Every structure is written in structure tokens, then in C-alpha cells.
Tab-separated table of C-alpha atoms in Angstrom:
chain	number	residue	atom	x	y	z
A	30	MET	CA	-52.263	-26.078	50.739
A	31	GLN	CA	-52.446	-28.019	47.392
A	32	LEU	CA	-55.161	-28.933	45.423
A	33	ILE	CA	-55.220	-31.867	43.152
A	34	GLU	CA	-57.953	-32.887	40.898
A	35	VAL	CA	-57.851	-36.784	40.624
A	36	THR	CA	-57.228	-37.917	36.855
A	37	ASP	CA	-54.284	-40.439	36.690
A	38	LYS	CA	-53.081	-43.504	38.314
A	39	LYS	CA	-51.152	-41.663	41.030
A	40	SER	CA	-54.212	-38.905	42.308
A	41	LYS	CA	-56.278	-42.178	42.280
A	42	LYS	CA	-53.946	-44.202	45.091
A	43	TYR	CA	-53.675	-40.555	46.673
A	44	PHE	CA	-57.475	-40.682	46.640
A	45	HIS	CA	-57.878	-44.309	48.090
A	46	LYS	CA	-54.561	-43.279	50.587
A	47	THR	CA	-56.257	-40.341	51.652
A	48	PRO	CA	-58.287	-42.176	54.774
A	49	HIS	CA	-55.180	-44.771	56.312
A	50	PHE	CA	-54.143	-41.510	57.600
A	51	ILE	CA	-57.829	-40.538	59.219
A	52	TYR	CA	-58.416	-43.966	60.856
A	53	ARG	CA	-54.964	-44.825	61.020
A	54	ASP	CA	-55.705	-45.411	65.119
A	55	ASP	CA	-59.640	-46.337	64.967
A	56	PRO	CA	-60.468	-50.128	65.263
A	57	ASN	CA	-64.174	-49.299	64.254
A	58	TRP	CA	-63.360	-48.189	60.600
A	59	ALA	CA	-63.571	-51.064	57.971
A	60	CYS	CA	-61.962	-49.611	54.107
A	61	PRO	CA	-64.282	-50.042	51.223
A	62	LEU	CA	-62.663	-51.747	48.681
A	63	GLU	CA	-61.056	-49.485	46.539
A	64	GLY	CA	-63.106	-51.130	43.080
A	65	MET	CA	-66.447	-50.714	44.504
A	66	VAL	CA	-64.952	-46.841	45.343
A	67	GLU	CA	-63.643	-46.997	41.581
A	68	ASN	CA	-67.003	-48.197	39.652
A	69	THR	CA	-68.758	-45.508	41.217
A	70	PHE	CA	-66.536	-43.306	38.874
A	71	ASP	CA	-66.560	-45.171	35.981
A	72	PRO	CA	-68.990	-44.146	33.769
A	73	GLN	CA	-68.586	-47.617	32.046
A	74	LYS	CA	-70.049	-49.158	35.762
A	75	ASN	CA	-72.116	-46.606	37.080
A	76	PRO	CA	-75.209	-45.543	35.493
A	77	SER	CA	-75.817	-42.725	36.825
A	78	PHE	CA	-72.965	-41.164	34.177
A	79	LYS	CA	-75.886	-41.410	31.953
A	80	ASN	CA	-77.620	-37.958	32.774
A	81	GLY	CA	-74.372	-36.654	34.845
A	82	GLU	CA	-70.850	-35.953	35.941
A	83	ALA	CA	-68.557	-36.732	38.566
A	84	LYS	CA	-65.340	-34.925	39.642
A	85	ARG	CA	-62.548	-35.719	42.470
A	86	TRP	CA	-60.325	-33.855	44.375
A	87	VAL	CA	-56.922	-34.696	46.766
A	88	LEU	CA	-55.927	-31.852	49.114
A	89	LYS	CA	-52.385	-31.680	50.604
A	90	ASN	CA	-50.950	-29.666	53.197
A	91	SER	CA	-47.769	-27.671	52.856
A	92	SER	CA	-45.181	-30.297	54.024
A	93	GLY	CA	-47.361	-32.252	51.090
A	94	GLU	CA	-49.164	-34.159	53.404
A	95	LEU	CA	-52.474	-35.619	52.380
A	96	VAL	CA	-55.043	-34.411	55.056
A	97	GLY	CA	-58.308	-34.079	52.831
A	98	ARG	CA	-60.440	-35.473	49.881
A	99	ILE	CA	-63.828	-35.213	48.210
A	100	ALA	CA	-65.943	-35.906	44.969
A	101	ALA	CA	-68.916	-33.950	43.908
A	102	PHE	CA	-71.488	-34.960	41.390
A	103	TYR	CA	-74.722	-34.404	39.848
A	104	ASN	CA	-77.296	-36.797	38.142
A	105	LEU	CA	-80.135	-34.179	36.256
A	106	ASP	CA	-82.674	-36.347	36.535
A	107	LYS	CA	-82.335	-36.575	40.653
A	108	ALA	CA	-81.375	-32.453	40.933
A	109	LYS	CA	-84.731	-31.647	39.051
A	110	ILE	CA	-86.768	-32.885	41.224
A	111	PHE	CA	-86.177	-30.509	43.914
A	112	GLU	CA	-86.906	-26.598	43.732
A	113	GLN	CA	-83.602	-25.839	43.376
A	114	PRO	CA	-81.406	-28.325	41.589
A	115	THR	CA	-79.274	-30.440	43.780
A	116	GLY	CA	-76.046	-31.847	43.159
A	117	GLY	CA	-73.875	-33.770	45.781
A	118	CYS	CA	-70.436	-34.003	47.651
A	119	GLY	CA	-69.680	-37.217	48.978
A	120	PHE	CA	-66.799	-39.784	49.957
A	121	PHE	CA	-65.449	-36.986	52.150
A	122	GLU	CA	-62.359	-37.442	54.446
A	123	CYS	CA	-60.652	-34.825	56.488
A	124	MET	CA	-58.078	-34.647	58.928
A	125	ASP	CA	-59.946	-32.067	61.993
A	126	ASN	CA	-59.013	-28.739	59.846
A	127	GLN	CA	-61.885	-26.502	59.284
A	128	GLU	CA	-59.731	-24.859	56.462
A	129	ALA	CA	-58.950	-27.857	54.753
A	130	ALA	CA	-62.821	-28.784	55.254
A	131	ASN	CA	-63.449	-25.460	53.545
A	132	LEU	CA	-61.417	-25.682	50.729
A	133	LEU	CA	-62.940	-29.187	49.931
A	134	PHE	CA	-66.563	-27.945	50.179
A	135	ASP	CA	-65.653	-24.629	47.899
A	136	THR	CA	-64.099	-27.045	45.581
A	137	ALA	CA	-67.220	-29.285	45.120
A	138	ARG	CA	-69.734	-25.851	45.458
A	139	ASP	CA	-67.645	-23.869	42.833
A	140	TRP	CA	-67.819	-26.713	40.617
A	141	LEU	CA	-71.280	-27.861	40.876
A	142	LYS	CA	-72.359	-24.347	39.950
A	143	THR	CA	-70.765	-24.220	36.928
A	144	LYS	CA	-73.087	-27.055	36.417
A	145	GLY	CA	-76.376	-25.269	37.196
A	146	MET	CA	-76.530	-26.955	40.468
A	147	GLU	CA	-78.312	-24.129	43.645
A	148	ALA	CA	-77.480	-26.736	46.319
A	149	MET	CA	-75.719	-29.983	47.506
A	150	ASP	CA	-76.462	-32.475	49.603
A	151	GLY	CA	-73.434	-34.455	51.817
A	152	PRO	CA	-72.122	-36.691	52.073
A	153	VAL	CA	-73.995	-38.878	50.021
A	154	ASN	CA	-73.061	-41.070	46.826
A	155	PHE	CA	-73.526	-40.997	43.309
A	156	GLY	CA	-76.120	-43.343	42.857
A	157	GLU	CA	-79.035	-44.846	45.368
A	158	ASN	CA	-78.837	-44.045	48.996
A	159	TYR	CA	-78.482	-47.936	50.078
A	160	MET	CA	-74.512	-47.314	50.150
A	161	ASN	CA	-71.777	-44.105	51.185
A	162	TRP	CA	-75.052	-41.932	52.406
A	163	GLY	CA	-74.460	-39.408	55.472
A	164	VAL	CA	-72.354	-38.377	58.395
A	165	LEU	CA	-72.284	-40.379	61.364
A	166	ALA	CA	-73.298	-38.170	63.667
A	167	ASP	CA	-74.239	-41.060	66.775
A	168	GLY	CA	-73.327	-44.250	67.366
A	169	PHE	CA	-69.471	-44.630	66.742
A	170	MET	CA	-69.112	-48.559	66.322
A	171	PRO	CA	-68.225	-50.683	63.597
A	172	GLN	CA	-70.613	-50.165	60.825
A	173	GLY	CA	-72.648	-52.482	58.751
A	174	PHE	CA	-72.057	-53.174	54.994
A	175	GLY	CA	-72.011	-49.607	53.061
A	176	MET	CA	-73.180	-47.236	55.996
A	177	PRO	CA	-70.283	-44.787	56.383
A	178	TYR	CA	-67.794	-44.552	59.018
A	179	ASN	CA	-66.189	-41.412	59.922
A	180	PRO	CA	-64.611	-39.148	63.428
A	181	SER	CA	-67.537	-37.618	65.612
A	182	TYR	CA	-65.610	-34.483	64.576
A	183	TYR	CA	-67.101	-34.564	60.900
A	184	VAL	CA	-70.734	-33.658	62.050
A	185	LYS	CA	-68.513	-30.226	63.086
A	186	LEU	CA	-66.757	-29.926	59.966
A	187	PHE	CA	-70.684	-29.705	57.712
A	188	GLU	CA	-71.911	-27.582	60.202
A	189	ASN	CA	-69.370	-24.965	60.617
A	190	TYR	CA	-69.078	-24.583	56.805
A	191	GLY	CA	-73.131	-23.837	56.545
A	192	PHE	CA	-74.635	-27.631	55.985
A	193	LYS	CA	-78.207	-28.110	57.770
A	194	VAL	CA	-79.690	-31.320	58.388
A	195	TYR	CA	-82.124	-32.296	55.497
A	196	PHE	CA	-83.054	-35.699	57.372
A	197	GLU	CA	-81.807	-38.400	59.715
A	198	GLN	CA	-81.764	-41.893	59.268
A	199	TYR	CA	-81.480	-44.123	61.702
A	200	SER	CA	-80.284	-47.581	62.138
A	201	TYR	CA	-81.563	-50.135	64.662
A	202	HIS	CA	-80.092	-53.707	66.143
A	203	LEU	CA	-82.057	-56.546	66.454
A	204	ASP	CA	-80.395	-59.419	68.969
A	205	THR	CA	-81.339	-62.426	66.750
A	206	THR	CA	-80.612	-65.262	69.959
A	207	LEU	CA	-82.946	-63.497	71.982
A	208	PRO	CA	-87.010	-63.902	71.990
A	209	GLU	CA	-87.348	-60.227	71.515
A	210	LEU	CA	-90.963	-60.778	69.939
A	211	PRO	CA	-94.123	-62.376	71.241
A	212	ASP	CA	-95.457	-65.013	70.714
A	213	ARG	CA	-98.665	-62.269	69.042
A	214	PHE	CA	-96.881	-61.121	66.839
A	215	TRP	CA	-95.728	-64.581	65.050
A	216	LYS	CA	-99.127	-66.274	65.444
A	217	VAL	CA	-100.740	-62.711	63.553
A	218	ALA	CA	-97.334	-63.051	60.938
A	219	GLU	CA	-98.168	-67.027	60.605
A	220	TRP	CA	-101.809	-65.849	60.352
A	221	VAL	CA	-101.527	-63.107	57.335
A	222	ALA	CA	-98.393	-65.221	55.663
A	223	LYS	CA	-100.967	-68.100	54.726
A	224	LYS	CA	-104.121	-65.830	53.823
A	225	PRO	CA	-104.401	-67.493	50.124
A	226	GLN	CA	-104.319	-64.103	48.788
A	227	TYR	CA	-100.752	-63.674	49.458
A	228	SER	CA	-97.618	-66.104	48.105
A	229	PHE	CA	-94.018	-65.108	48.902
A	230	ARG	CA	-90.764	-65.940	47.301
A	231	HIS	CA	-86.745	-64.944	47.843
A	232	PHE	CA	-84.807	-64.007	45.388
A	233	SER	CA	-83.708	-66.570	43.280
A	234	TRP	CA	-80.342	-66.144	40.524
A	235	LYS	CA	-82.216	-68.060	38.121
A	236	GLU	CA	-84.719	-65.352	37.637
A	237	LYS	CA	-82.566	-62.274	38.673
A	238	GLU	CA	-84.577	-59.897	35.521
A	239	LYS	CA	-88.579	-60.988	37.183
A	240	PHE	CA	-86.811	-59.775	40.758
A	241	ILE	CA	-85.033	-56.745	39.512
A	242	ASP	CA	-88.477	-56.007	37.315
A	243	ASP	CA	-90.660	-57.174	41.023
A	244	PHE	CA	-88.014	-54.797	43.097
A	245	ALA	CA	-88.650	-51.536	40.845
A	246	GLN	CA	-92.117	-52.323	40.826
A	247	ILE	CA	-92.624	-52.484	44.257
A	248	TYR	CA	-90.341	-49.329	45.244
A	249	ASP	CA	-91.685	-47.387	42.525
A	250	ASN	CA	-95.579	-48.045	43.980
A	251	ALA	CA	-94.072	-47.976	47.393
A	252	TRP	CA	-92.286	-44.272	47.348
A	253	ARG	CA	-94.201	-42.301	44.572
A	254	PHE	CA	-95.761	-40.543	47.893
A	255	HIS	CA	-92.817	-38.876	48.528
A	256	GLU	CA	-92.696	-35.084	46.958
A	257	HIS	CA	-89.057	-35.915	46.053
A	258	PHE	CA	-89.653	-39.354	44.382
A	259	LYS	CA	-88.064	-40.629	41.232
A	260	PRO	CA	-88.183	-43.863	39.859
A	261	ILE	CA	-85.258	-46.687	40.421
A	262	ASP	CA	-82.863	-47.059	37.966
A	263	LYS	CA	-83.525	-50.682	36.952
A	264	ASP	CA	-79.790	-50.469	35.516
A	265	ASP	CA	-78.197	-49.102	39.225
A	266	LEU	CA	-79.851	-52.220	41.005
A	267	ASN	CA	-78.897	-54.530	38.473
A	268	GLU	CA	-75.352	-53.154	38.986
A	269	PHE	CA	-74.985	-53.018	42.565
A	270	ILE	CA	-76.148	-56.766	42.152
A	271	ASN	CA	-73.916	-58.107	40.219
A	272	SER	CA	-71.404	-56.285	42.327
A	273	ALA	CA	-72.369	-57.580	45.258
A	274	LYS	CA	-73.281	-61.662	43.806
A	275	PHE	CA	-70.290	-62.836	45.977
A	276	LEU	CA	-72.526	-61.333	49.267
A	277	ILE	CA	-76.196	-62.478	48.407
A	278	GLU	CA	-77.645	-65.237	49.748
A	279	GLU	CA	-81.235	-65.776	48.085
A	280	ASP	CA	-83.159	-66.415	51.090
A	281	LEU	CA	-82.348	-62.992	53.447
A	282	ILE	CA	-84.308	-61.039	50.224
A	283	TRP	CA	-87.844	-61.608	50.136
A	284	PHE	CA	-90.633	-60.316	48.053
A	285	ALA	CA	-94.446	-60.544	48.489
A	286	TYR	CA	-97.572	-60.841	46.204
A	287	HIS	CA	-101.104	-60.720	46.075
A	288	GLU	CA	-103.009	-62.247	43.824
A	289	GLY	CA	-99.428	-62.618	41.764
A	290	GLU	CA	-98.753	-58.859	42.062
A	291	PRO	CA	-95.666	-57.494	43.990
A	292	ILE	CA	-96.497	-55.843	46.625
A	293	ALA	CA	-93.423	-55.743	49.433
A	294	LEU	CA	-89.841	-56.603	49.679
A	295	PHE	CA	-87.171	-57.132	52.326
A	296	VAL	CA	-83.137	-56.850	51.438
A	297	ALA	CA	-80.528	-58.110	53.675
A	298	VAL	CA	-76.915	-58.797	52.860
A	299	PRO	CA	-74.225	-60.362	55.616
A	300	ASP	CA	-71.996	-57.673	57.093
A	301	PHE	CA	-68.781	-57.819	54.709
A	302	ASN	CA	-67.369	-54.722	56.754
A	303	GLN	CA	-66.619	-57.819	59.014
A	304	ILE	CA	-64.472	-59.089	56.701
A	305	LEU	CA	-63.290	-55.944	55.195
A	306	ALA	CA	-61.922	-54.901	58.505
A	307	LYS	CA	-59.170	-57.771	57.571
A	308	LEU	CA	-58.433	-56.804	54.077
A	309	ASN	CA	-56.969	-52.976	53.460
A	310	GLY	CA	-59.289	-51.973	51.244
A	311	ARG	CA	-58.366	-54.578	48.239
A	312	ILE	CA	-58.998	-58.161	47.281
A	313	THR	CA	-56.544	-59.527	45.361
A	314	THR	CA	-55.039	-62.720	44.030
A	315	TRP	CA	-53.098	-63.613	47.027
A	316	ASN	CA	-55.789	-62.823	49.523
A	317	PHE	CA	-58.387	-63.750	48.093
A	318	PRO	CA	-58.528	-67.402	49.686
A	319	LYS	CA	-58.048	-65.393	53.151
A	320	VAL	CA	-61.260	-63.964	52.278
A	321	LEU	CA	-62.872	-67.374	51.176
A	322	TRP	CA	-61.467	-69.104	54.621
A	323	LEU	CA	-63.001	-66.238	56.653
A	324	LYS	CA	-66.255	-66.544	55.144
A	325	TRP	CA	-66.216	-70.188	55.586
A	326	ARG	CA	-65.508	-69.204	59.399
A	327	LYS	CA	-68.040	-67.640	59.795
A	328	THR	CA	-66.738	-64.526	60.268
A	329	MET	CA	-69.823	-62.311	59.130
A	330	THR	CA	-71.767	-62.452	62.548
A	331	ARG	CA	-73.995	-59.923	61.300
A	332	THR	CA	-76.494	-59.307	58.434
A	333	ARG	CA	-77.642	-55.783	57.596
A	334	SER	CA	-81.429	-54.845	55.852
A	335	LEU	CA	-80.418	-52.249	52.959
A	336	ILE	CA	-84.349	-51.513	52.136
A	337	ILE	CA	-87.980	-52.574	53.084
A	338	GLY	CA	-90.995	-51.294	50.936
A	339	ILE	CA	-94.215	-52.087	50.918
A	340	VAL	CA	-96.822	-50.536	48.673
A	341	PRO	CA	-99.328	-48.094	50.443
A	342	LYS	CA	-102.371	-50.219	50.095
A	343	PHE	CA	-100.857	-53.292	52.147
A	344	GLN	CA	-98.988	-51.020	54.609
A	345	ARG	CA	-101.533	-52.087	57.597
A	346	SER	CA	-102.292	-55.543	56.770
A	347	GLY	CA	-99.609	-57.175	58.362
A	348	ILE	CA	-97.401	-57.894	55.387
A	349	ASP	CA	-94.100	-56.685	57.587
A	350	ALA	CA	-94.917	-59.419	59.854
A	351	ALA	CA	-95.432	-62.440	57.467
A	352	ILE	CA	-92.391	-61.352	55.478
A	353	PHE	CA	-90.217	-61.418	58.949
A	354	TRP	CA	-92.139	-65.005	59.239
A	355	HIS	CA	-90.854	-66.097	56.186
A	356	LEU	CA	-86.997	-64.735	56.901
A	357	ARG	CA	-87.268	-66.274	60.333
A	358	PRO	CA	-86.539	-69.904	59.292
A	359	ALA	CA	-83.388	-69.009	56.884
A	360	MET	CA	-82.015	-67.029	60.458
A	361	TYR	CA	-82.418	-70.106	62.607
A	362	ARG	CA	-81.091	-72.367	59.486
A	363	LYS	CA	-77.671	-69.763	59.766
A	364	PRO	CA	-77.210	-69.329	63.806
A	365	TRP	CA	-74.030	-67.793	63.065
A	366	TYR	CA	-75.973	-64.003	62.255
A	367	THR	CA	-76.739	-63.178	65.734
A	368	GLU	CA	-77.553	-59.673	64.775
A	369	MET	CA	-79.406	-57.721	62.416
A	370	GLU	CA	-79.014	-54.073	61.432
A	371	LEU	CA	-82.232	-52.411	60.669
A	372	SER	CA	-80.898	-49.757	58.650
A	373	TRP	CA	-81.236	-46.591	56.812
A	374	ALA	CA	-85.187	-45.681	58.496
A	375	GLY	CA	-85.413	-41.750	57.501
A	376	ASP	CA	-87.047	-39.310	59.892
A	377	PHE	CA	-89.067	-38.487	57.544
A	378	ASN	CA	-90.770	-41.944	57.066
A	379	PRO	CA	-92.569	-42.550	60.600
A	380	LYS	CA	-93.952	-46.065	59.352
A	381	ILE	CA	-90.801	-47.753	58.731
A	382	VAL	CA	-89.236	-46.377	62.374
A	383	ALA	CA	-92.251	-47.787	64.128
A	384	LEU	CA	-92.122	-51.244	62.036
A	385	TYR	CA	-88.371	-51.353	62.874
A	386	GLU	CA	-89.322	-50.221	66.154
A	387	SER	CA	-91.948	-52.894	66.434
A	388	VAL	CA	-90.106	-56.096	65.737
A	389	GLY	CA	-87.405	-55.177	68.471
A	390	GLY	CA	-85.207	-52.876	66.837
A	391	LYS	CA	-83.068	-50.919	69.083
A	392	ARG	CA	-81.695	-47.907	67.972
A	393	ALA	CA	-77.930	-47.635	67.794
A	394	LYS	CA	-76.693	-45.402	65.153
A	395	THR	CA	-77.624	-42.063	63.561
A	396	HIS	CA	-76.682	-40.424	60.551
A	397	TYR	CA	-77.586	-37.088	58.684
A	398	THR	CA	-77.839	-36.129	55.080
A	399	MET	CA	-77.075	-32.545	54.736
A	400	ARG	CA	-77.989	-29.847	52.603
A	401	TYR	CA	-75.939	-26.806	51.497
A	402	LEU	CA	-77.862	-23.985	50.042
A	403	PHE	CA	-75.505	-21.494	47.679
A	404	ASP	CA	-78.073	-18.796	47.748
A	405	ARG	CA	-77.219	-18.192	51.754
A	406	ASP	CA	-80.427	-15.526	52.288
A	407	LYS	CA	-82.957	-18.929	50.598
A	408	PRO	CA	-85.081	-19.922	53.423
A	409	PHE	CA	-84.055	-23.786	54.281
A	410	THR	CA	-86.603	-26.484	54.580
A	411	ARG	CA	-86.404	-29.630	55.855
A	412	ALA	CA	-87.059	-33.193	54.408
A	413	PRO	CA	-91.011	-33.237	54.415
A	414	ILE	CA	-92.269	-36.459	56.577
A	415	ILE	CA	-94.200	-38.726	53.633
A	416	THR	CA	-97.520	-39.606	53.629
A	417	THR	CA	-99.776	-41.699	51.474
A	418	GLU	CA	-101.714	-38.767	49.676
A	419	PRO	CA	-100.254	-36.908	47.199
A	420	GLY	CA	-99.716	-33.448	48.015
A	421	LYS	CA	-100.373	-33.621	51.633
A	422	GLU	CA	-96.771	-34.170	52.837
A	423	LYS	CA	-95.981	-32.268	56.193
A	424	SER	CA	-93.346	-29.618	56.228
A	425	ARG	CA	-90.205	-29.471	58.408
A	426	SER	CA	-89.033	-26.220	58.898
């Protein structure tokens, strides 16, 4: 087998071409935009390079055919929050061949070792976790925008190499055409939404910087109790918002405030994968009119929630229901959206799992975030359960 580091136009072309061989007969796959993938590996566009590095490789077999690819990366700001410095591998694609997978994993591991890492998570993103994160283990159907899709044998390739499940991520589907939620839910939601101490605003491009600041404040306050908490990078958030400008609909992104202080957020976007499935990975001058036409034709019938966050003090206040009460009219104005995916509920965060189930979500997909410890004798522990009391997280073996 021939391993090729991605360093020039030719090898980049190989990198993007590889998954087309993997999914050539799979109608569920939507090819990610090559430009968005390239932005991940561009130091000028990905803030993770401020204190990190990334490498990627493609693999050919003895006949010269592309059979796999992988990227490895680390960000010292995130790597050092764990007991052992932990990097990542991602953008993994491979034929059902353990020898090929092992060579790709070995390559990522060996490079990360030279950078002082002692473990690697995979498959993950070189950036925030709401995009390109996890290996699909259950729910082999079309995925929401940014959620990874892969053949069912990928879990086996990771496990056979020695990766173990660090945590699970669940996606819930909500049929917005059905009266899933009881009247009592909406009455409570309205009651909370109209309390004078609370106010609600949806995102506005005119005040983008303010909302980025509010997002960061809510995120940091909502997750700071996690054992491995790392404040969100506002540059990373700004880059994502700008790159997704074509998708963002202002009234699908809501913020809640208590006496003017930001306390909760909910972010959803249309499922661009429903258009990407028809583009073969590229938006060009020639097919952009097709993109606009597909959007105008309401091809996107699903939305995907990227994140919901609530400051702990208000997690039992009903503020989550109040946000849905404000979101509800927006969905009514857009009847072509018939389904909402409530994604990325980590099994370490039982409150979010309970919230998604309380609003009528049905669990449909499971992704795994897996970890490989370079010291094979070191005891493996799973991600601890989040609590709102510092130092009292529940460990799991």
C-alpha cells in the first residue's frame, strides 16, 4: 500500500475523491462541500491553527486505487484539558479492510506522538463539535447537515484497532406536522415566555457581533461545570456563521435573557444536506443557479438543531419550553419544514437528553466519539456525567 501526505493540488484531489469510491452505491450519503472541508485545513480560515497543527493523508492499494484517507490534528488549548494530552483524527474514510484502516490509524497516532500527544479521539473535527463529529453507529439514514454519515462497518474498524467509546451522541427527530406536544406544555411555555423578567430575541445579522458575544457568554456559563470545559473560541464561531450565511435563517436562532443578561440559546439551520446530495461536493458558477432553484423549490424540508444551551441557574425554570414557544410561530410560517432533528445530545448530559424527549423527540441516530490511549496499559475511563456542581461529576468506567 502507498501512503501519500496531502500537500499539493493533486493529493488534495485524491483526498476529496476517496469518499466517492466508498459511497458510490449508497443513496444516503450527501457529499460535503469540498470548499468547507478545505477551510478546515486552512490556517487562514480555521482558528484552531492558532495553537495547533493538522496533517492529512490518502492511501492507495497495490493497484493504485484509492482505498482510504485520514487527518490528524491537535489544539493545545483543548489537548491539555485531559489527563493525558489528547489530539484527534477525523475525515476518516476507508474500504472494509482492517489492514488499510490500521495503517491510517497508525499514521495519525505516530504523528500525534511526535507532537506530545498521548491519546487521540476519533473521528472528530479540527474545530467545534457541532460539525463532522463522531462515527455513526445506529440510524443509517440520510444525516442532517454537518452530522457524519458512514458505512456500518466503520465502528468495527475503530474497535478492532483499539478505540473505545468515550461517549455517545444521540439525534432525535421531531415531526413538526403532528401535535406531538400536549396543550399543557404550550400553556406552561407561554406562561414562562410572558414573565416580565424574561425577554427573547432571534438572531439578526445587523447585530451579529452582539449575538456572538451573547452566544459565548451562554455557552461558557452553561458548560463550565464540565470536567473538560474549554471556553468557546469566538473567532471559530464567527467563522462558522460567516461560512453558513447562505443557510442561516434569523428566526430559527433564539436567545433568552433574564433582566437583560443572556441565559439560554437555541440554534437550528435548514438541512443543507438535502441540496448537497444533488451537487456532488461542489458549488460552482455553473451549478449555483441550481442551488438557488432548489432552495426556492423548498427542497430543504428538515431543520437541524446545532446546539441548545441553558445557564444552570435557569435549567429548571421552563426557559427551554419558552424558547420553543417563540420558535413555534416561525415554524408555522414555514410549513415546508416538516421535521426537526434535535442533534448532538451527549450521553454525558442527561438534562439535554431529557429535554429532547420531553418535547416529543424520537431517538433516531447514535454516533460514537471514540478514544485511543497510546499507552495500552493505561486504564480507560469514559466521559464523566455532567452535573452543575464543580468537582462532583459522575465518573464512568
